[in-house]
XYZ file of C-alpha atoms in Angstrom:
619
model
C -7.868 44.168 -14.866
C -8.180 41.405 -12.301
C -5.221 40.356 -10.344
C -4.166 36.961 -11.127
C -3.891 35.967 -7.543
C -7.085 37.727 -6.600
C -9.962 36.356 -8.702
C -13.195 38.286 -8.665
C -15.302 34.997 -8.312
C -14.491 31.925 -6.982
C -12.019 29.462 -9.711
C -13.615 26.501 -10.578
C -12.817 23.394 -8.231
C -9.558 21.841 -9.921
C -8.049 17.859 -9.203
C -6.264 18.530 -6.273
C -9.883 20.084 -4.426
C -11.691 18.053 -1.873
C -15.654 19.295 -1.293
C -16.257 20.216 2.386
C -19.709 20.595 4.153
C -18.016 23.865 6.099
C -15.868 24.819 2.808
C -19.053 24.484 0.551
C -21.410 26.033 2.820
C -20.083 29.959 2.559
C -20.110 31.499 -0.644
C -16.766 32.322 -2.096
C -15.539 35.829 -1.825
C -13.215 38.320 -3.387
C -9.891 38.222 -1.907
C -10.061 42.141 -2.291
C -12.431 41.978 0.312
C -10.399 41.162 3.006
C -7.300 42.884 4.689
C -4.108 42.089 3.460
C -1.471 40.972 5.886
C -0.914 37.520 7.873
C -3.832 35.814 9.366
C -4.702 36.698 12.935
C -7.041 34.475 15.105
C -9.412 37.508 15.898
C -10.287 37.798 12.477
C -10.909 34.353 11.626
C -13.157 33.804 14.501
C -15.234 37.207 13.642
C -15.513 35.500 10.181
C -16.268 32.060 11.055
C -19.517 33.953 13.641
C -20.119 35.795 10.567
C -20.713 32.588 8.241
C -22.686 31.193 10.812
C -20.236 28.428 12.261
C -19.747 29.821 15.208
C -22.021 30.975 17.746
C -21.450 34.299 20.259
C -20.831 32.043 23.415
C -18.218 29.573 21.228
C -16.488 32.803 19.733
C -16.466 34.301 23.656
C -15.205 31.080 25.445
C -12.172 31.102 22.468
C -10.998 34.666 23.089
C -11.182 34.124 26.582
C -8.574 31.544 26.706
C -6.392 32.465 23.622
C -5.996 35.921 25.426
C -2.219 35.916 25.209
C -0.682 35.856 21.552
C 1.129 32.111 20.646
C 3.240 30.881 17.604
C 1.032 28.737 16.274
C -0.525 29.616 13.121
C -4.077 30.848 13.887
C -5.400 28.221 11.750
C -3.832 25.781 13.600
C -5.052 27.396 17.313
C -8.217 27.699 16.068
C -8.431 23.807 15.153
C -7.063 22.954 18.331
C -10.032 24.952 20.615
C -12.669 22.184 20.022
C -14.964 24.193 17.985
C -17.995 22.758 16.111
C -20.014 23.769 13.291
C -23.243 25.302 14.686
C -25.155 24.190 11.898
C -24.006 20.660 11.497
C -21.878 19.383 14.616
C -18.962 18.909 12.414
C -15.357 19.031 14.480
C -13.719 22.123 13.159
C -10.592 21.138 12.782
C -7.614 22.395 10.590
C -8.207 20.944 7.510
C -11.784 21.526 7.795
C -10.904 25.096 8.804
C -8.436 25.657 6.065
C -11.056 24.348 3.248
C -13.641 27.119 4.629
C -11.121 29.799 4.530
C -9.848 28.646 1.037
C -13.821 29.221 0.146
C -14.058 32.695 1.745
C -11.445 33.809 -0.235
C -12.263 32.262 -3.383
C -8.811 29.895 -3.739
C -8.551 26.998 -4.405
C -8.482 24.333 -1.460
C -5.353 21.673 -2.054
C -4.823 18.640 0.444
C -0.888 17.916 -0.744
C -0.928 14.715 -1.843
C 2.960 13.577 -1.772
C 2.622 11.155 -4.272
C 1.826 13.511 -7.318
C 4.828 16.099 -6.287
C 7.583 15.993 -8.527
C 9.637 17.448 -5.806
C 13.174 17.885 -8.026
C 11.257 20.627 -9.936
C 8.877 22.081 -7.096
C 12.648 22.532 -5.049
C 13.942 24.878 -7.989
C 11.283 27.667 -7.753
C 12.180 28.672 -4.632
C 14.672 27.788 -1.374
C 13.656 26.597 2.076
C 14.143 29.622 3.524
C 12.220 31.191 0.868
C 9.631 28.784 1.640
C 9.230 28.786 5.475
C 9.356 33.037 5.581
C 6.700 32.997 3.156
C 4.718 29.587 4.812
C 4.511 28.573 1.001
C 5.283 25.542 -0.559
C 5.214 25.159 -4.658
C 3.608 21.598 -5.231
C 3.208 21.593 -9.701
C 5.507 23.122 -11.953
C 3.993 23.540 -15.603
C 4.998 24.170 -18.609
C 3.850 27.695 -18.275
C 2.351 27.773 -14.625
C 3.786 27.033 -10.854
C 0.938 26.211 -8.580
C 2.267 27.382 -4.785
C 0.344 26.008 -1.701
C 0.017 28.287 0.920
C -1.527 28.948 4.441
C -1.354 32.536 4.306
C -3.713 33.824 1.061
C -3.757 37.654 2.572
C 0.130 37.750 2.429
C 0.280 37.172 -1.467
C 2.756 40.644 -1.999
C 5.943 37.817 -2.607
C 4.094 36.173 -5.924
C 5.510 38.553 -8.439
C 8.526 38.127 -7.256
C 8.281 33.873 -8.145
C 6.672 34.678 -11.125
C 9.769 36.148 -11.996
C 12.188 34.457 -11.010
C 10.394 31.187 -12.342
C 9.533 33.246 -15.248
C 5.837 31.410 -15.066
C 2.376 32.099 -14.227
C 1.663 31.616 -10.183
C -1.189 29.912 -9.326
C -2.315 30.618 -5.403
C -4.107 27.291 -3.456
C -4.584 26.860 -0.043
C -2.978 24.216 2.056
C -3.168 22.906 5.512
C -0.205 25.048 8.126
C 0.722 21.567 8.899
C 1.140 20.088 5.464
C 3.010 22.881 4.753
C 5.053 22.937 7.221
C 5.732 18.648 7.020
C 6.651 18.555 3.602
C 8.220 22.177 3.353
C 11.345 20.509 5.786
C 10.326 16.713 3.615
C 10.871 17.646 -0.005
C 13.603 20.528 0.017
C 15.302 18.013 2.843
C 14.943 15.144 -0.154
C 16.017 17.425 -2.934
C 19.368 18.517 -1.068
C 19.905 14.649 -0.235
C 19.338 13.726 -4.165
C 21.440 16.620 -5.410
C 24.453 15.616 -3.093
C 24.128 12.002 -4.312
C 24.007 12.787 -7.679
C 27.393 14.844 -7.332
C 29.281 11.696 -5.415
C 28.209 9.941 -8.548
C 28.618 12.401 -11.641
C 32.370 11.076 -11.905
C 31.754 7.308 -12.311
C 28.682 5.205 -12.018
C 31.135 2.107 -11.769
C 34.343 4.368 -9.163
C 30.925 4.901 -7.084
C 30.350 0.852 -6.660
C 33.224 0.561 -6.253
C 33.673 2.999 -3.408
C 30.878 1.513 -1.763
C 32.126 -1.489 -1.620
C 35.163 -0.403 -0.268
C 33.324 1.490 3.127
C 31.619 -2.120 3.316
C 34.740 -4.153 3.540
C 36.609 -1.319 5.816
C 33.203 -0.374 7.692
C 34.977 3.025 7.575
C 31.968 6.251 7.955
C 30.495 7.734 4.943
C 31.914 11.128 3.259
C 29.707 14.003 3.212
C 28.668 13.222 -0.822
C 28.079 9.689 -0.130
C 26.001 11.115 3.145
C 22.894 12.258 0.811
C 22.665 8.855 -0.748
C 21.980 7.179 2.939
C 19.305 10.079 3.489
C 17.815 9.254 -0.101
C 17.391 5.840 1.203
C 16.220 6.523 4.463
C 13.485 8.727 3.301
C 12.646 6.151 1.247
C 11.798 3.790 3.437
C 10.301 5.528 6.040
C 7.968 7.076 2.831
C 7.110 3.958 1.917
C 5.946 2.866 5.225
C 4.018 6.307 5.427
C 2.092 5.601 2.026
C 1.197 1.654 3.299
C 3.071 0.264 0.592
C 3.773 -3.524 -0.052
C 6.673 -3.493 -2.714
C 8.674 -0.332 -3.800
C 10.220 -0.845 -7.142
C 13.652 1.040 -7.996
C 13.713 0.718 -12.131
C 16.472 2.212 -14.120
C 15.831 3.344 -17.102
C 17.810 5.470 -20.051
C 17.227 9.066 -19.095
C 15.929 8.640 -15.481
C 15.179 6.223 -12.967
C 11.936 5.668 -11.554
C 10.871 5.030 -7.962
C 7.404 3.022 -7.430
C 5.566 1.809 -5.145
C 2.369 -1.117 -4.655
C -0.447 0.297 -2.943
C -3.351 -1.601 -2.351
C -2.362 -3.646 -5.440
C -2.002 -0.482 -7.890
C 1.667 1.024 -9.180
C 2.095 4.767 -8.237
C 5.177 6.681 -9.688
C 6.908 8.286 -6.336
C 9.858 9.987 -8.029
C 12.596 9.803 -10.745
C 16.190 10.094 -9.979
C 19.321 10.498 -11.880
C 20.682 6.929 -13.061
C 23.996 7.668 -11.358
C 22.018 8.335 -8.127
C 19.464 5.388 -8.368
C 22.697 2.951 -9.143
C 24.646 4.445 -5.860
C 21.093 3.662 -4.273
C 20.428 -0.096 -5.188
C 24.245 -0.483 -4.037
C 23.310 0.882 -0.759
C 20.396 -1.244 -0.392
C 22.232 -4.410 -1.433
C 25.356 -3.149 0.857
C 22.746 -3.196 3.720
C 21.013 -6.193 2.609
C 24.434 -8.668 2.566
C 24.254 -8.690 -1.560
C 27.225 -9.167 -4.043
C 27.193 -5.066 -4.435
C 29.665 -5.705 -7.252
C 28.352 -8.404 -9.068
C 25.005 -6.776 -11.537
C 24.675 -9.711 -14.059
C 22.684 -12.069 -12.559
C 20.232 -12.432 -10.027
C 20.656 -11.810 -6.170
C 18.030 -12.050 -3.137
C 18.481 -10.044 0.273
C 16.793 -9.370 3.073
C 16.716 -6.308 5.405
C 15.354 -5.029 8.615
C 14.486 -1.649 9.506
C 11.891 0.497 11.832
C 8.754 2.427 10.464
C 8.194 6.090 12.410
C 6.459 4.652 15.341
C 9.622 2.115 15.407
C 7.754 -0.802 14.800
C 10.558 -3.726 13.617
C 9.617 -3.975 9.420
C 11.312 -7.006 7.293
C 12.106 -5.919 3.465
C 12.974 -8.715 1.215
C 15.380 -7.756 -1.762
C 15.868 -9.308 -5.423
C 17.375 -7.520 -8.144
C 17.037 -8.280 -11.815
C 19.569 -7.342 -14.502
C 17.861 -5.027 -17.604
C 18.929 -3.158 -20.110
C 19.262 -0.163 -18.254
C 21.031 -1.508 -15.115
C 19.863 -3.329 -12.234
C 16.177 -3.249 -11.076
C 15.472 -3.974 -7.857
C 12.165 -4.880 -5.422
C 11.475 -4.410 -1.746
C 8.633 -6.136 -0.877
C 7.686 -5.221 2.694
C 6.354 -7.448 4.878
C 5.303 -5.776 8.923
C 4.683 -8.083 11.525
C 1.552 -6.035 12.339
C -0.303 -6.845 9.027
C 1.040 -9.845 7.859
C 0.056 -12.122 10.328
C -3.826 -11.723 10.978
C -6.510 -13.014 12.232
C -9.631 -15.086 10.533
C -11.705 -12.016 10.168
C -8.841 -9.783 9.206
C -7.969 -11.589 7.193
C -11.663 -11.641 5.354
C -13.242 -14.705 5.835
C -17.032 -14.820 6.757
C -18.482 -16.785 9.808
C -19.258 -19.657 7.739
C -15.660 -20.000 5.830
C -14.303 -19.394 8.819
C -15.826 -22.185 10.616
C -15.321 -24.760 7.596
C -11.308 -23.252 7.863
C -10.835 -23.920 11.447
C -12.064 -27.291 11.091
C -10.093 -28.267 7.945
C -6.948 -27.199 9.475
C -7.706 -28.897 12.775
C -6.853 -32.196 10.998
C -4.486 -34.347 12.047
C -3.169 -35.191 9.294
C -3.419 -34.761 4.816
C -2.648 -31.524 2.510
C -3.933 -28.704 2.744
C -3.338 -26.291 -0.611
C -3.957 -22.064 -0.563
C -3.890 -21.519 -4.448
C -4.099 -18.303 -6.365
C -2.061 -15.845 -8.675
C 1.272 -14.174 -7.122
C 0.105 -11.243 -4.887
C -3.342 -12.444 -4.305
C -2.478 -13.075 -0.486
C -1.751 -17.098 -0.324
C 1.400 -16.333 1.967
C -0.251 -14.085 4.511
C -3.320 -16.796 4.764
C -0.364 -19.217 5.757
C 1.644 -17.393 7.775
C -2.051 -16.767 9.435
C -2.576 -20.178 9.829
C 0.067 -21.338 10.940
C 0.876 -19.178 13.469
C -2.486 -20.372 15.236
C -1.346 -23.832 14.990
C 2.316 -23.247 16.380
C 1.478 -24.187 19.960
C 4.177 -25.276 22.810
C 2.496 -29.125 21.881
C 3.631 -29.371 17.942
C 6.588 -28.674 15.843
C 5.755 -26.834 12.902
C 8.559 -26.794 10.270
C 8.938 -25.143 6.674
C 10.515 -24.893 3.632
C 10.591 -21.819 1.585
C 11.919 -20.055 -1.410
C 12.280 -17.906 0.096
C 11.672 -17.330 3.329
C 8.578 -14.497 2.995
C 9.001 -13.132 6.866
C 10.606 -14.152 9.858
C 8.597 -16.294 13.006
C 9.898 -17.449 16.022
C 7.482 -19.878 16.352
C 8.601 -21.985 13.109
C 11.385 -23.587 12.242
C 12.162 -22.230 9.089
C 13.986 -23.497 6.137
C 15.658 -21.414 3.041
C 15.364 -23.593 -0.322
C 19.443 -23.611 -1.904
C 19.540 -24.487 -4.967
C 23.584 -23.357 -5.161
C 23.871 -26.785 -2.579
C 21.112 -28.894 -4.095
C 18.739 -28.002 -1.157
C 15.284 -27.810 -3.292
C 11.571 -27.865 -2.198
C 11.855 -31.923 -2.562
C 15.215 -32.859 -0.845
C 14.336 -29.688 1.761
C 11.136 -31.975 2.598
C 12.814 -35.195 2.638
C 14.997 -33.442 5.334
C 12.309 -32.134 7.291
C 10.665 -35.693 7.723
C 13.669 -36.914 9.728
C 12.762 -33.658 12.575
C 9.963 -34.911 14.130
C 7.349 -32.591 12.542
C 3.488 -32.834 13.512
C 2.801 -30.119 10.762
C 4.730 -29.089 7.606
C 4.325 -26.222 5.135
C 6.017 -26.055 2.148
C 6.284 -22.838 -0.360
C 5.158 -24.505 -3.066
C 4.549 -27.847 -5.375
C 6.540 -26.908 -8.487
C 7.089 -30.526 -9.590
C 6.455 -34.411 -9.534
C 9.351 -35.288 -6.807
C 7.855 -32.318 -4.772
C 4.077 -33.150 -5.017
C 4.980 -36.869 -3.789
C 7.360 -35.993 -0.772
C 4.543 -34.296 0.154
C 2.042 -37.210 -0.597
C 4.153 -39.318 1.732
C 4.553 -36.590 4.590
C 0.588 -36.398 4.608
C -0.051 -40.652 4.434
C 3.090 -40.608 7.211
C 0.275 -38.829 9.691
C 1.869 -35.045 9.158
C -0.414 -31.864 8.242
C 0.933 -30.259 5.148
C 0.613 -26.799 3.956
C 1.301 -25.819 0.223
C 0.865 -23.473 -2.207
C -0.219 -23.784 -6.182
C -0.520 -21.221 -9.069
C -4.463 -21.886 -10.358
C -7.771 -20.115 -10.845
C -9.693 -21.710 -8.708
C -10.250 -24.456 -5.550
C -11.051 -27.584 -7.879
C -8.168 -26.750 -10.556
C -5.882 -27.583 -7.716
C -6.437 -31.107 -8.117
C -6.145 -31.106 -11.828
C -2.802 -29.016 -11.391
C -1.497 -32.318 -9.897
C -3.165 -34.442 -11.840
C -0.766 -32.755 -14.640
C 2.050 -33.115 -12.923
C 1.712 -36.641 -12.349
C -0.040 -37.325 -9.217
C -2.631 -40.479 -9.659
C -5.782 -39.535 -8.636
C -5.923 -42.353 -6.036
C -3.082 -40.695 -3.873
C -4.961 -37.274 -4.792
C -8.467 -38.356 -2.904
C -6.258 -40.113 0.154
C -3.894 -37.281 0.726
C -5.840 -33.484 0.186
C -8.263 -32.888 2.370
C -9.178 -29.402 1.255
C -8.248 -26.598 -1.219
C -8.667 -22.542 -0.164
C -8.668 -20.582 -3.538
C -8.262 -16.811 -2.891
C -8.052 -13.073 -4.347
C -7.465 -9.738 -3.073
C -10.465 -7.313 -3.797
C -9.671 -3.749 -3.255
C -12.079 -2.241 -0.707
C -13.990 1.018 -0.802
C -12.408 4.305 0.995
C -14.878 4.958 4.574
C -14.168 8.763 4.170
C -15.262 8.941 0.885
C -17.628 6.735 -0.283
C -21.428 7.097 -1.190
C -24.637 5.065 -1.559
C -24.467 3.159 -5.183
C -28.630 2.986 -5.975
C -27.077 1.736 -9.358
C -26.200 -1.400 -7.738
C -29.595 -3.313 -7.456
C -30.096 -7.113 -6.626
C -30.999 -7.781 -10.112
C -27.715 -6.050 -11.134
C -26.202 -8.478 -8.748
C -27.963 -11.445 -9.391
C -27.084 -11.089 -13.275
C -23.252 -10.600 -12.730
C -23.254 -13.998 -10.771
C -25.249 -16.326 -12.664
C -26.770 -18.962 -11.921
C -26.852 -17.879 -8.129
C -29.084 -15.320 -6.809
C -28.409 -12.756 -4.044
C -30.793 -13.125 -0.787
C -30.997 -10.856 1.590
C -30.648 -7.059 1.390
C -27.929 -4.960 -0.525
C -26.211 -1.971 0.905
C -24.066 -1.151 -2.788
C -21.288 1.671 -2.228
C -19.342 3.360 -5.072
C -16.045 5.046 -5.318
C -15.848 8.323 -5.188
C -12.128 9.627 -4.768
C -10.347 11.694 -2.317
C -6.467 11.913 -0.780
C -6.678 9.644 1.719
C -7.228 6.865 -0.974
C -5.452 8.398 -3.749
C -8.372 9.661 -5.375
C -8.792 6.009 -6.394
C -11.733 5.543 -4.217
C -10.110 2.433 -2.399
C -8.176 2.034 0.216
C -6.741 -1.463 1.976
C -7.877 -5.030 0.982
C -9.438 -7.917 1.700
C -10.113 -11.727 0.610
C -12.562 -13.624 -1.418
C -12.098 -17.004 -0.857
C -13.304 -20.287 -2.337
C -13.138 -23.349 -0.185
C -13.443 -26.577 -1.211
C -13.533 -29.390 1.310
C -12.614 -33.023 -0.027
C -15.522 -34.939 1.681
C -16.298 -38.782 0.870
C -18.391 -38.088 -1.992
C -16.050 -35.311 -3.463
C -13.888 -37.883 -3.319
C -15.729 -40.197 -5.820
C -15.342 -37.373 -8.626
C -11.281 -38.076 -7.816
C -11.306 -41.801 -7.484
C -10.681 -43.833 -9.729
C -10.733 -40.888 -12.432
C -10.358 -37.484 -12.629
C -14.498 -35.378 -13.238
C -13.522 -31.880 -12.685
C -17.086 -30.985 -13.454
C -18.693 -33.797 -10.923
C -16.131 -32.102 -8.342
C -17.229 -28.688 -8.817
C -21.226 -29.806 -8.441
C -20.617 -31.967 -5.399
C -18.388 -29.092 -3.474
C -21.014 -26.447 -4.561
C -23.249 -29.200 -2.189
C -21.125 -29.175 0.416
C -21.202 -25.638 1.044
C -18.042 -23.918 -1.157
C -19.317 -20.473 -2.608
C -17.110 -19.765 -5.627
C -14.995 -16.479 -5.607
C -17.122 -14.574 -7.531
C -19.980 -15.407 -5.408
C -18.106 -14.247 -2.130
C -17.289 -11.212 -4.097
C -20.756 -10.352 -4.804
C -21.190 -10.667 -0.848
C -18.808 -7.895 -0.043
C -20.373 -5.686 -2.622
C -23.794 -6.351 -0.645
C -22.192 -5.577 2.585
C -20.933 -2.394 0.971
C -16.998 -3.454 1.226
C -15.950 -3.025 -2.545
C -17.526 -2.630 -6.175
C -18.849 -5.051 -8.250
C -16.254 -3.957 -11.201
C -13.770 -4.646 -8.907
C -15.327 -8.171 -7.952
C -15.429 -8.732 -11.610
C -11.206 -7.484 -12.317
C -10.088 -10.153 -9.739
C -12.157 -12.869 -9.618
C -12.669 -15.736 -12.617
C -16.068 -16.612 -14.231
C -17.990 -19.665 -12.987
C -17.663 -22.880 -14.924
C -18.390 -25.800 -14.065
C -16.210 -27.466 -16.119
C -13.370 -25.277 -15.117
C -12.989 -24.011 -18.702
């Protein structure tokens, strides 16, 4: 009978595997065929000459300098020599390394992806020190099966002894030394945190508020218990910065809380805590972000500032929300380094880009950025504006709330609690000299005509609305109560905008699917011209499997000129508006969409899940 750890022909690739040219190039092997034992360097450089990815001189210059013995895992030396695959040029590095040697001896290859360890259970199969003698790390626990990464697939005599004590089947795969080794000290170094919190708050979810708000008003140190709910937060953060993330989401619910996070746009489940240690949590967080840490039935904002690894200054802004289950709370993360971009960072093409800069090079009128909430209207201002904020102008806002932090604005926070709205906030702002003037956003009538008179006063205004496209702008003050005379003399242009998700670079292939006619019938009436270089996802760790990674804008820019202004003045044609922009150069979203897809940037399913149909009529 087969051992279960030593297959006599190579498992079928599973979800966590990644395809490698050197993995997939060497036929898989029994395990029984090689020496049991820890890895040695020797012996993986004999092998890799003997699969053919190393020639004699490569395999002599190595042994020459590794002649003395080192603590590095062999793996790890080897990856570090500057070897290349004789057959392809490929860098052999260590995870390229540690996919061929998963191959040879028919395991499994696993790149640990953090974000699908549940690392409460993975911590109760074995300890640390278990763990880091064994250079094993369990990353699924099953109903009746424990997969175990490790680095060492010779050195498998330990497995019975998890099996049972686990009292489960043990899967082998083979990991990266250095994943290993990261999230070996990461997770059991998270567990221990979340297992000390929950014991400061098994007692009393309400004595453990309380208490906190007690070392806030004293400032006196933390106790040892109340210790592991700082490092719970802490490694929260500094995860969240790790996995690019743009909100993280703390949601309590009946039996466990639930950690999320935004990534590119999509909701990942990170981890689920204890309610009594996600409540001790949010109280941290609001302790730390100057919050009412005792008050949990209405509303609060915050804001926070901390440093990513590379210590990098990052904002966080806070809001919690009352449920059923206790407070919910959202960081949304905004880092100076990404939030303010430039024109082509940002996405726009040569030609919107040139049609941007000379819209918002205006002296004076309203300039709206309209879209859906996380579609990327506050970074496009921020943007902006920070181009325009030279030593010769005095750019001023008014927010609710204040999205991120510039020194080169002077910023206002919308107070409702003193009467201090987006309207009275404006009227304010008129009497400080401003040349240029953003405001969050037009909610209402008063609103809308403050910033009517700022523009017809000779000021530049920024603003925001909620619609689906450039031209529904001007109906979307039309409804509010704007007549359309004041609409055609103030707004000089409207930017409409979405976030497409764009393809992964490490993974994708060549869609042949994806033909110009394909193209040309998903945007109708328009027609593609030029050639079409259609990508498709494929999936792989470094994008989640998802197949994207990172985003970037469509936009859909309409620019009032005189004879858009006829379809305004003296009535409102939305449809004569649409035709005489689409003459003046605007491309509707959909349209710039189809453009990225050419370029090879993003799908054309994805064009089609974030952007609106044309219509003329808006309808």
């Amino acid at each position: 009978m087969n051992h279960p750890l030593r297959p006599s022909a190579a498992p079928s690739r599973g979800r966590h595997q990644q395809t490698g040219e050197a993995g997939s190039a060497v036929s898989a092997r029994s395990s029984a065929e090689l020496p049991a034992g820890r890895l040695d360097w020797r012996a993986l450089l004999q092998w890799l000459q003997a699969d053919g990815l190393v020639v004699a001189d490569e395999a002599e210059r190595v042994s020459r300098r590794f002649a003395g013995e080192s603590a590095q895992h062999p793996l790890v030396r080897l990856g570090g020599a500057g070897l290349t695959d004789a057959r392809s040029g490929r860098a052999l590095d260590v995870e390229v390394l540690t996919e061929w040697l998963a191959a040879r001896c028919a395991l499994p290859y696993l790149r640990i992806d953090p974000l699908k360890v549940d690392v409460g259970r993975v911590a109760e199969v074995m300890s640390i020190n278990y763990a880091e003698a064994r250079r094993a790390l369990p990353v699924q626990v099953a109903a009746h099966e424990v997969t175990v990464a490790t680095c060492e697939p010779l050195d498998i005599a330990w497995v019975t002894e998890i099996e049972g004590h686990a009292r489960k089947h043990c899967k082998l795969v083979v990991a990266s030394p250095l994943d290993i080794q990261r999230y070996t000290t990461e997770f059991f170094t998270l567990a221990k945190s979340v297992r000390a919190a929950q014991k400061s708050g098994e007692a009393s979810a309400a004595a453990n508020f309380e208490q906190l708000v007690e070392l806030g008003r004293t400032n006196k140190q933390l106790d040892a218990n109340d210790a592991g709910v700082v490092q719970v937060v802490d490694w929260l953060w500094q995860y969240a910065f790790d996995q690019r993330a743009s909100d993280i989401h703390l949601e309590p619910r009946r039996e466990l809380g639930a950690i999320r996070f935004r990534i590119d746009g999509v909701m990942h489940t990170v981890y689920q805590l204890p309610p009594t240690v996600m409540n001790a949590m949010t109280a941290r967080i609001k302790l730390l972000g100057r919050m009412d840490v005792v008050e949990r039935r209405r509303p609060q904002d915050g804001r926070i500032k901390t440093r990513n690894p590379q210590g990098d200054e990052i904002e966080m802004r806070l809001a919690t929300l009352p449920t059923a289950f206790g407070e919910k709370m959202v960081m949304r993360i905004f880092d100076p380094g990404t939030a303010v971009k430039t024109l082509d960072g940002l996405g726009f093409g040569p030609r919107d880009a040139k049609r941007w800069e000379e819209l918002i090079s205006q002296a004076h009128g309203i300039v709206l950025v309209t879209g859906p909430t996380g579609s990327g209207k506050t970074t496009t201002l921020y943007s902006t504006l920070k181009r325009l904020a030279t030593d010769e102008v005095n750019v001023c806002t008014i927010e609710d709330p204040i999205e991120m932090i510039e020194p080169a604005l002077n910023q206002t926070q919308v107070q409702p609690a003193l009467e201090l709205g987006f309207a009275q906030g404006l009227r304010a702002l008129m009497r400080q000299d401003p040349d240029i003037i953003m405001v969050g956003e037009i909610r209402d009538l008063e609103t809308a005509e403050m910033a009517i008179q700022a523009a017809l006063t000779g000021h530049l205004v920024f603003s925001t609305l909620h619609t689906n496209d450039a031209a529904s702008a001007i109906t979307r003050l039309a409804d509010l109560g704007v007549p359309p005379y004041l609409i055609s003399a103030t707004v000089i242009g409207v930017l409409a905008q979405r976030l497409a998700r764009t393809l992964c670079v490490a993974c994708k292939q060549p869609d042949e699917a994806t033909s110009p006619e394909l193209l040309d019938a998903a945007i109708k009436p328009w027609k593609m011209s030029g050639s079409v270089r259609a990508y498709k996802p494929v999936g792989c760790l470094d994008c989640r499997k998802t197949g994207y990674r990172g985003r970037a804008g469509l936009y859909e820019l309409l620019v009032l000129s005189d004879a858009a202004r006829q379809a305004i003045h003296p009535t409102l044609d939305v449809a004569a508006l649409r035709r005489q922009a689409l003459a003046d150069g605007m491309r509707p979203l959909r349209l710039a969409g189809a453009s990225k897809v050419a370029e090879g940037m993003t799908t054309m399913e994805e064009v089609l899940r974030c952007t609106p149909a044309w219509s003329e009529t808006g309808t």
